[in-house]
CSV table of C-alpha atoms in Angstrom, one decimal:
chain,number,residue,atom,x,y,z
S,1,UNK,CA,58.1,102.4,23.4
S,2,UNK,CA,56.9,101.0,26.3
S,3,UNK,CA,55.6,97.9,25.1
S,4,UNK,CA,59.0,97.2,23.3
S,5,UNK,CA,60.7,97.5,26.6
S,6,UNK,CA,58.0,95.1,28.8
S,7,UNK,CA,58.3,92.7,25.8
S,8,UNK,CA,61.9,92.2,25.5
S,9,UNK,CA,62.3,92.3,29.2
S,10,UNK,CA,60.1,89.5,29.7
S,11,UNK,CA,61.3,87.7,26.7
S,12,UNK,CA,64.7,87.9,28.9
S,13,UNK,CA,63.3,86.5,31.9
S,14,UNK,CA,61.5,83.3,29.9
S,15,UNK,CA,64.6,82.4,28.3
S,16,UNK,CA,66.8,82.6,31.1
S,17,UNK,CA,64.2,80.2,33.4
S,18,UNK,CA,64.0,78.3,30.3
S,19,UNK,CA,68.0,77.8,29.7
S,20,UNK,CA,68.0,77.4,33.5
S,21,UNK,CA,70.6,80.3,33.7
S,22,UNK,CA,71.1,81.8,37.7
S,23,UNK,CA,70.9,85.2,38.4
S,24,UNK,CA,74.0,85.7,39.4
S,25,UNK,CA,75.4,84.4,36.4
S,26,UNK,CA,73.5,86.3,34.4
S,27,UNK,CA,74.2,89.7,36.4
S,28,UNK,CA,78.1,88.6,36.6
S,29,UNK,CA,78.2,88.2,32.8
S,30,UNK,CA,76.0,91.5,32.1
S,31,UNK,CA,78.5,93.6,34.9
S,32,UNK,CA,75.6,94.3,37.3
S,33,UNK,CA,74.7,92.9,40.5
S,34,UNK,CA,72.1,90.6,41.3
S,35,UNK,CA,69.9,92.9,42.9
S,36,UNK,CA,69.9,95.4,40.2
S,37,UNK,CA,69.0,92.8,37.7
S,38,UNK,CA,66.0,91.4,40.1
S,39,UNK,CA,65.2,95.3,40.1
S,40,UNK,CA,65.2,95.1,35.9
S,41,UNK,CA,63.0,91.8,35.9
S,42,UNK,CA,60.6,93.1,38.0
S,43,UNK,CA,60.3,96.5,36.0
S,44,UNK,CA,61.2,98.5,39.4
S,45,UNK,CA,64.1,100.0,37.1
S,46,UNK,CA,64.0,101.0,33.8
S,47,UNK,CA,67.5,100.8,31.7
S,48,UNK,CA,68.5,101.8,28.3
S,49,UNK,CA,68.7,99.6,24.8
S,50,UNK,CA,72.5,99.1,25.3
S,51,UNK,CA,72.0,97.1,28.4
S,52,UNK,CA,68.8,94.8,27.3
S,53,UNK,CA,70.9,94.0,24.5
S,54,UNK,CA,73.7,92.9,26.6
S,55,UNK,CA,70.9,90.8,29.0
S,56,UNK,CA,69.6,89.4,25.8
S,57,UNK,CA,72.6,88.5,24.2
S,58,UNK,CA,73.9,86.8,27.5
S,59,UNK,CA,70.9,84.7,27.4
S,60,UNK,CA,71.2,83.7,23.7
S,61,UNK,CA,69.0,86.5,22.2
S,62,UNK,CA,69.1,89.1,19.7
S,63,UNK,CA,67.9,92.5,19.9
S,64,UNK,CA,68.0,95.4,17.5
S,65,UNK,CA,67.2,98.4,19.2
S,66,UNK,CA,68.5,101.0,16.5
S,67,UNK,CA,69.1,100.2,12.7
S,68,UNK,CA,70.3,101.5,9.6
S,69,UNK,CA,67.6,100.3,7.6
S,70,UNK,CA,64.6,100.6,10.8
S,71,UNK,CA,62.6,102.5,8.4
S,72,UNK,CA,62.7,100.9,5.3
S,73,UNK,CA,61.6,97.6,7.1
S,74,UNK,CA,58.9,99.3,8.6
S,75,UNK,CA,58.0,100.6,5.0
S,76,UNK,CA,57.9,97.1,3.6
S,77,UNK,CA,55.6,95.9,6.6
S,78,UNK,CA,53.1,98.7,6.0
S,79,UNK,CA,53.5,98.0,2.0
S,80,UNK,CA,52.2,94.5,2.8
S,81,UNK,CA,49.2,95.8,4.3
S,82,UNK,CA,48.2,98.4,1.8
S,83,UNK,CA,49.0,95.6,-0.8
S,84,UNK,CA,46.2,93.2,1.0
S,85,UNK,CA,44.1,96.2,1.3
S,86,UNK,CA,44.2,97.0,-2.0
S,87,UNK,CA,44.0,93.7,-3.6
S,88,UNK,CA,47.8,93.3,-5.0
S,89,UNK,CA,48.1,89.6,-4.6
S,90,UNK,CA,51.5,89.5,-6.7
S,91,UNK,CA,52.8,92.3,-5.1
S,92,UNK,CA,52.3,91.1,-1.5
S,93,UNK,CA,53.8,87.6,-2.5
S,94,UNK,CA,56.9,89.5,-3.5
S,95,UNK,CA,56.8,91.5,-0.5
S,96,UNK,CA,56.3,89.0,2.0
S,97,UNK,CA,59.3,87.2,0.3
S,98,UNK,CA,61.6,90.4,0.7
S,99,UNK,CA,59.9,90.5,4.7
S,100,UNK,CA,61.4,86.7,5.0
S,101,UNK,CA,64.5,87.6,4.2
S,102,UNK,CA,64.7,90.1,7.1
S,103,UNK,CA,62.8,88.2,9.8
S,104,UNK,CA,66.1,87.8,12.1
S,105,UNK,CA,65.7,91.7,12.4
S,106,UNK,CA,61.8,91.7,12.8
S,107,UNK,CA,61.6,89.2,15.5
S,108,UNK,CA,64.6,90.9,17.1
S,109,UNK,CA,63.0,94.5,17.4
S,110,UNK,CA,60.4,96.8,17.9
S,111,UNK,CA,58.8,95.5,14.4
S,112,UNK,CA,58.0,92.2,15.7
S,113,UNK,CA,54.2,93.5,16.7
S,114,UNK,CA,53.7,94.3,13.5
S,115,UNK,CA,55.7,92.0,11.5
S,116,UNK,CA,53.7,89.5,13.4
S,117,UNK,CA,50.4,90.9,12.9
S,118,UNK,CA,50.7,91.3,9.2
S,119,UNK,CA,52.4,87.8,8.5
S,120,UNK,CA,49.1,86.5,10.3
S,121,UNK,CA,46.9,88.9,8.3
S,122,UNK,CA,48.7,87.8,5.3
S,123,UNK,CA,49.0,84.1,5.6
S,124,UNK,CA,45.6,84.2,6.2
S,125,UNK,CA,44.5,85.8,3.0
S,126,UNK,CA,46.4,83.7,1.0
S,127,UNK,CA,44.7,80.5,2.6
S,128,UNK,CA,47.7,79.2,4.0
S,129,UNK,CA,47.8,75.5,5.4
S,130,UNK,CA,45.3,76.0,8.9
S,131,UNK,CA,47.8,74.8,10.9
S,132,UNK,CA,50.4,77.9,9.7
S,133,UNK,CA,47.6,80.5,10.4
S,134,UNK,CA,46.9,78.5,13.5
S,135,UNK,CA,50.3,78.7,14.9
S,136,UNK,CA,50.8,82.6,14.3
S,137,UNK,CA,47.4,83.2,16.2
S,138,UNK,CA,48.5,81.0,18.8
S,139,UNK,CA,51.8,83.3,19.3
S,140,UNK,CA,49.7,86.4,19.2
S,141,UNK,CA,47.6,85.6,21.6
S,142,UNK,CA,49.6,84.2,24.4
S,143,UNK,CA,52.3,87.3,23.9
S,144,UNK,CA,50.6,90.3,22.6
S,145,UNK,CA,47.2,90.2,23.3
S,146,UNK,CA,46.9,89.0,27.0
S,147,UNK,CA,49.5,91.4,27.5
S,148,UNK,CA,47.3,94.4,26.0
S,149,UNK,CA,49.9,95.6,23.6
S,150,UNK,CA,48.0,95.9,20.8
S,151,UNK,CA,46.3,99.5,20.0
S,152,UNK,CA,43.0,100.0,18.6
S,153,UNK,CA,43.6,99.7,15.0
S,154,UNK,CA,45.9,96.3,15.5
S,155,UNK,CA,43.3,95.0,17.8
S,156,UNK,CA,40.9,95.6,14.7
S,157,UNK,CA,43.2,93.8,12.1
S,158,UNK,CA,43.8,91.2,14.5
S,159,UNK,CA,40.2,90.7,15.5
S,160,UNK,CA,39.0,90.9,11.3
S,161,UNK,CA,41.8,88.4,10.5
S,162,UNK,CA,40.3,86.0,13.2
S,163,UNK,CA,37.1,86.6,12.3
S,164,UNK,CA,37.8,85.4,8.8
S,165,UNK,CA,40.0,82.9,9.5
S,166,UNK,CA,37.1,81.2,11.4
S,167,UNK,CA,34.6,82.0,8.6
S,168,UNK,CA,36.7,79.9,6.3
S,169,UNK,CA,37.2,77.0,8.5
S,170,UNK,CA,33.0,77.0,8.9
S,171,UNK,CA,32.6,78.4,12.1
S,172,UNK,CA,30.4,81.6,11.2
S,173,UNK,CA,28.9,82.1,14.8
S,174,UNK,CA,32.4,82.8,16.2
S,175,UNK,CA,33.0,84.7,12.9
S,176,UNK,CA,30.3,87.1,13.7
S,177,UNK,CA,31.3,87.3,17.3
S,178,UNK,CA,35.2,88.7,16.0
S,179,UNK,CA,33.7,90.7,13.5
S,180,UNK,CA,31.9,92.5,16.3
S,181,UNK,CA,34.8,93.0,18.1
S,182,UNK,CA,36.5,94.3,15.5
S,183,UNK,CA,34.2,96.9,14.7
S,184,UNK,CA,34.2,97.9,18.4
S,185,UNK,CA,37.7,98.9,18.2
S,186,UNK,CA,36.9,102.3,16.2
S,187,UNK,CA,36.9,103.7,12.7
S,188,UNK,CA,40.6,103.5,11.4
S,189,UNK,CA,41.9,103.6,7.7
S,190,UNK,CA,41.9,100.6,5.5
S,191,UNK,CA,41.0,98.2,8.5
S,192,UNK,CA,37.5,99.3,9.2
S,193,UNK,CA,36.2,99.3,5.5
S,194,UNK,CA,37.9,95.8,5.4
S,195,UNK,CA,36.3,94.9,8.7
S,196,UNK,CA,32.6,95.9,7.0
S,197,UNK,CA,33.7,94.1,3.8
S,198,UNK,CA,34.5,90.9,5.7
S,199,UNK,CA,31.4,91.2,7.8
S,200,UNK,CA,28.9,91.6,4.9
S,201,UNK,CA,30.1,88.8,3.1
S,202,UNK,CA,29.8,86.7,6.1
S,203,UNK,CA,26.4,88.1,7.1
S,204,UNK,CA,25.2,86.9,3.2
S,205,UNK,CA,26.6,83.6,4.0
S,206,UNK,CA,24.8,83.4,7.4
S,207,UNK,CA,21.2,84.6,5.4
S,208,UNK,CA,21.4,88.2,7.2
S,209,UNK,CA,20.7,90.0,4.1
S,210,UNK,CA,19.4,93.5,5.3
S,211,UNK,CA,22.5,93.8,7.6
S,212,UNK,CA,24.5,92.5,4.7
S,213,UNK,CA,23.6,94.9,2.5
S,214,UNK,CA,24.1,97.6,5.1
S,215,UNK,CA,27.4,96.4,6.2
S,216,UNK,CA,28.5,96.1,1.9
S,217,UNK,CA,27.5,100.0,1.4
S,218,UNK,CA,29.5,101.1,4.6
S,219,UNK,CA,32.7,98.9,2.9
S,220,UNK,CA,31.9,100.8,-0.3
S,221,UNK,CA,31.8,103.9,1.1
S,222,UNK,CA,35.1,103.8,3.1
S,223,UNK,CA,37.2,101.8,-0.1
S,224,UNK,CA,35.3,105.4,-2.0
S,225,UNK,CA,37.3,107.8,0.4
S,226,UNK,CA,40.6,105.4,0.4
S,227,UNK,CA,40.2,105.6,-3.3
S,228,UNK,CA,40.3,101.7,-3.4
S,229,UNK,CA,38.4,101.1,-6.6
S,230,UNK,CA,39.4,96.9,-6.7
S,231,UNK,CA,37.5,96.8,-3.2
S,232,UNK,CA,34.8,99.1,-4.6
S,233,UNK,CA,34.4,96.5,-7.7
S,234,UNK,CA,34.4,93.6,-5.4
S,235,UNK,CA,32.0,95.1,-3.1
S,236,UNK,CA,29.5,95.8,-6.2
S,237,UNK,CA,29.5,92.3,-6.4
S,238,UNK,CA,28.3,91.5,-3.2
S,239,UNK,CA,25.8,93.9,-3.2
S,240,UNK,CA,24.8,92.0,-6.6
S,241,UNK,CA,24.9,88.9,-4.8
S,242,UNK,CA,22.7,89.7,-1.9
S,243,UNK,CA,19.9,91.7,-4.4
S,244,UNK,CA,19.7,88.3,-5.9
S,245,UNK,CA,19.5,86.4,-2.5
S,246,UNK,CA,16.3,89.2,-2.1
S,247,UNK,CA,14.6,88.4,-5.6
S,248,UNK,CA,15.5,91.8,-6.8
S,249,UNK,CA,17.2,90.1,-9.9
S,250,UNK,CA,16.8,93.3,-12.2
S,251,UNK,CA,19.0,95.5,-9.6
S,252,UNK,CA,21.5,92.3,-9.6
S,253,UNK,CA,21.8,91.8,-13.3
S,254,UNK,CA,21.9,95.3,-14.3
S,255,UNK,CA,25.1,95.8,-11.5
S,256,UNK,CA,26.8,92.7,-13.1
S,257,UNK,CA,26.0,94.2,-16.8
S,258,UNK,CA,27.6,97.4,-15.4
S,259,UNK,CA,30.8,95.8,-14.3
S,260,UNK,CA,31.2,93.7,-17.5
S,261,UNK,CA,30.7,96.4,-19.8
S,262,UNK,CA,32.7,99.5,-18.4
S,263,UNK,CA,36.3,99.3,-19.5
S,264,UNK,CA,37.4,101.7,-16.6
S,265,UNK,CA,37.6,98.2,-14.9
S,266,UNK,CA,40.2,96.3,-16.3
S,267,UNK,CA,42.1,96.6,-13.1
S,268,UNK,CA,42.8,92.8,-12.8
S,269,UNK,CA,40.9,91.7,-16.1
S,270,UNK,CA,40.5,88.0,-16.4
S,271,UNK,CA,40.0,87.4,-12.6
S,272,UNK,CA,37.6,90.0,-11.7
S,273,UNK,CA,35.5,89.3,-15.2
S,274,UNK,CA,35.5,85.9,-14.1
S,275,UNK,CA,34.4,86.7,-10.4
S,276,UNK,CA,31.1,88.3,-12.1
S,277,UNK,CA,30.8,86.0,-15.0
S,278,UNK,CA,30.6,83.1,-12.3
S,279,UNK,CA,28.4,84.9,-9.6
S,280,UNK,CA,26.1,86.4,-12.3
S,281,UNK,CA,25.6,82.9,-14.0
S,282,UNK,CA,24.2,81.6,-10.4
S,283,UNK,CA,21.7,84.2,-10.7
S,284,UNK,CA,20.1,83.0,-13.8
S,285,UNK,CA,20.1,79.5,-12.3
S,286,UNK,CA,18.2,80.3,-9.5
S,287,UNK,CA,15.7,82.0,-11.7
S,288,UNK,CA,15.8,78.3,-13.6
S,289,UNK,CA,17.1,80.4,-16.3
S,290,UNK,CA,19.7,77.7,-17.6
S,291,UNK,CA,20.2,78.4,-21.0
S,292,UNK,CA,21.3,82.3,-20.0
S,293,UNK,CA,23.7,80.6,-17.9
S,294,UNK,CA,25.3,78.4,-19.6
S,295,UNK,CA,25.9,81.2,-22.3
S,296,UNK,CA,27.5,83.0,-20.0
S,297,UNK,CA,29.7,80.6,-18.4
S,298,UNK,CA,30.4,80.0,-22.3
S,299,UNK,CA,32.2,83.3,-22.6
S,300,UNK,CA,34.7,81.9,-20.4
S,301,UNK,CA,37.3,79.5,-21.9
S,302,UNK,CA,37.4,76.3,-20.2
S,303,UNK,CA,41.3,77.0,-18.7
S,304,UNK,CA,39.5,80.0,-16.8
S,305,UNK,CA,36.9,77.6,-15.2
S,306,UNK,CA,36.5,77.9,-11.3
S,307,UNK,CA,35.2,74.9,-9.1
S,308,UNK,CA,31.9,76.7,-9.2
S,309,UNK,CA,31.6,77.1,-12.7
S,310,UNK,CA,31.6,73.6,-13.4
S,311,UNK,CA,29.1,72.8,-10.3
S,312,UNK,CA,27.2,75.6,-12.4
S,313,UNK,CA,27.9,73.7,-15.9
S,314,UNK,CA,26.7,70.3,-14.3
S,315,UNK,CA,23.5,71.7,-12.6
S,316,UNK,CA,22.6,73.3,-15.9
S,317,UNK,CA,23.2,70.4,-18.0
S,318,UNK,CA,21.0,68.5,-15.2
S,319,UNK,CA,18.3,70.6,-15.2
S,320,UNK,CA,18.1,70.6,-19.4
S,321,UNK,CA,18.4,66.7,-19.3
S,322,UNK,CA,21.4,67.0,-21.5
S,323,UNK,CA,22.9,63.5,-20.0
S,324,UNK,CA,25.8,63.4,-22.7
S,325,UNK,CA,27.4,66.8,-21.8
S,326,UNK,CA,26.3,66.3,-18.0
S,327,UNK,CA,28.4,63.2,-18.3
S,328,UNK,CA,31.7,64.8,-19.8
S,329,UNK,CA,31.5,67.3,-17.7
S,330,UNK,CA,31.4,65.5,-14.5
S,331,UNK,CA,34.2,63.4,-15.9
S,332,UNK,CA,36.2,66.7,-16.5
S,333,UNK,CA,35.2,68.2,-13.3
S,334,UNK,CA,36.5,65.0,-11.1
S,335,UNK,CA,40.0,65.6,-12.6
S,336,UNK,CA,40.2,69.4,-11.8
S,337,UNK,CA,37.9,70.4,-8.8
S,338,UNK,CA,40.0,70.0,-5.6
S,339,UNK,CA,38.5,66.6,-4.1
S,340,UNK,CA,38.1,68.4,-0.6
S,341,UNK,CA,35.7,71.3,-1.6
S,342,UNK,CA,32.1,71.7,-0.9
S,343,UNK,CA,32.1,71.6,-4.9
S,344,UNK,CA,33.4,68.6,-5.5
S,345,UNK,CA,30.6,66.9,-3.6
S,346,UNK,CA,27.6,68.9,-5.1
S,347,UNK,CA,29.0,67.2,-8.5
S,348,UNK,CA,29.4,64.3,-6.9
S,349,UNK,CA,25.9,64.2,-6.0
S,350,UNK,CA,25.0,64.8,-9.3
S,351,UNK,CA,26.5,62.1,-10.4
S,352,UNK,CA,25.4,59.8,-7.9
S,353,UNK,CA,22.1,60.8,-8.8
S,354,UNK,CA,22.5,60.0,-12.3
S,355,UNK,CA,24.2,57.0,-11.8
S,356,UNK,CA,21.0,55.6,-9.2
S,357,UNK,CA,17.8,54.6,-10.8
S,358,UNK,CA,16.5,54.2,-7.1
S,359,UNK,CA,14.3,57.5,-5.8
S,360,UNK,CA,14.7,56.0,-2.3
S,361,UNK,CA,18.5,55.6,-2.3
S,362,UNK,CA,18.5,59.2,-3.5
S,363,UNK,CA,16.5,61.0,-1.4
S,364,UNK,CA,18.1,58.8,1.8
S,365,UNK,CA,22.0,59.9,0.4
S,366,UNK,CA,20.5,63.4,-0.3
S,367,UNK,CA,19.0,63.6,3.7
S,368,UNK,CA,22.1,62.5,4.8
S,369,UNK,CA,24.4,65.2,3.3
S,370,UNK,CA,22.1,67.9,3.6
S,371,UNK,CA,22.3,66.9,7.8
S,372,UNK,CA,26.1,66.7,7.6
S,373,UNK,CA,26.0,70.3,6.2
S,374,UNK,CA,23.1,72.1,7.5
S,375,UNK,CA,24.6,74.2,10.1
S,376,UNK,CA,28.0,74.8,8.4
S,377,UNK,CA,27.2,75.6,4.2
S,378,UNK,CA,26.3,78.6,2.5
S,379,UNK,CA,22.3,79.2,1.9
S,380,UNK,CA,22.9,78.6,-1.3
S,381,UNK,CA,24.3,75.0,-1.4
S,382,UNK,CA,21.5,74.2,1.3
S,383,UNK,CA,18.9,75.5,-1.0
S,384,UNK,CA,20.6,73.2,-4.0
S,385,UNK,CA,20.3,70.4,-2.0
S,386,UNK,CA,16.8,71.0,-0.5
S,387,UNK,CA,15.6,71.8,-3.9
S,388,UNK,CA,16.8,68.1,-4.8
S,389,UNK,CA,14.8,66.4,-1.8
S,390,UNK,CA,11.8,68.6,-2.7
S,391,UNK,CA,12.0,67.1,-6.3
S,392,UNK,CA,12.5,63.5,-5.6
S,393,UNK,CA,10.1,63.2,-2.6
S,394,UNK,CA,7.4,64.6,-5.3
S,395,UNK,CA,8.8,62.0,-7.7
S,396,UNK,CA,8.0,59.2,-5.0
S,397,UNK,CA,4.6,60.6,-4.0
S,398,UNK,CA,6.2,61.1,-0.8
S,399,UNK,CA,4.1,64.7,-0.3
S,400,UNK,CA,4.2,65.3,3.3
S,401,UNK,CA,7.9,65.2,3.3
S,402,UNK,CA,8.2,67.1,0.1
S,403,UNK,CA,6.3,69.6,1.8
S,404,UNK,CA,8.5,69.6,5.2
S,405,UNK,CA,11.3,70.4,3.0
S,406,UNK,CA,9.7,72.6,0.8
S,407,UNK,CA,8.5,74.7,4.0
S,408,UNK,CA,12.9,74.7,4.7
S,409,UNK,CA,13.5,76.3,1.4
């Protein structure tokens, strides 16, 4: 392939310069003339794989133009991608470990492009350390994107991943920009549906509910055509979330109940069921149905609680004035919830409120925290802070301030 040839010739020259190997020396060790080598480096003459292999070997690099396991290795990469698309985390982890064992081949063959792209996508999807994902992103930008090596579907996968990575770091405006770039690449199997799915989630976070519903529906249609049942289920959860955000509580509830009731949906029983319960409990909380929310969360065993479940429990106990259970839950949550997470901050706020008798201090604390999260937090989190600020401003008879924050709601 053209890009494979161009990439390895450029790699050859970069390594020669890096190691300060003279033209004469490399040409001599490769049994060619200096002028011939110059034409190769400047793409004025195309050579076969055997000579590329020899040249690269003479600058200390490997190259595998043909390999008896090439098709098997390529299938391994494709399996990694589809396992992520079809949401099979255990399988994708196992496949990635097998790929890592053959990394030497992937890095020094035509499969380097697909390997680097899918590695970046996989690491981002499993929330690997930011610096690790960023390192992969920079490599792709410098070596592949600037050289226009990717085809349109590869670009779609890349920009979709880059958008998700930006979103996970709280940069929603940048995420939207990259999702839009991904969508302009065209409609391709798997990658287009995934882009619509991720974009719908992001639009919901930015309160663009009409567009969020549009892209959720596009994703659902795509997943149905691709027989991607698991992603269809999760898309229905996101559709229900949007309905709830729009005040269409009946529609949202009916979707959640259907998902919980249908025994066909036991593909990843515990995780999916828990996801539905967590989101449905928040739907009840937004309607101030705290008793129903508590009953729903208690359908789970404590070992199944997510960070959000602990927040939902503390919020319900707070609203019910059940301070005994509230204190016990906060104490437990502070042990198990990730201290770097936004959820921990929400639980911490409720702890601060019940430990502080001074309403003015509480208002000041809430305002300071709200200023910090105002541009990056999800709508629901902002709503949580604003509701509390309005409540305590009213309690302190600060009606003008309460009205200002109520308008923001």
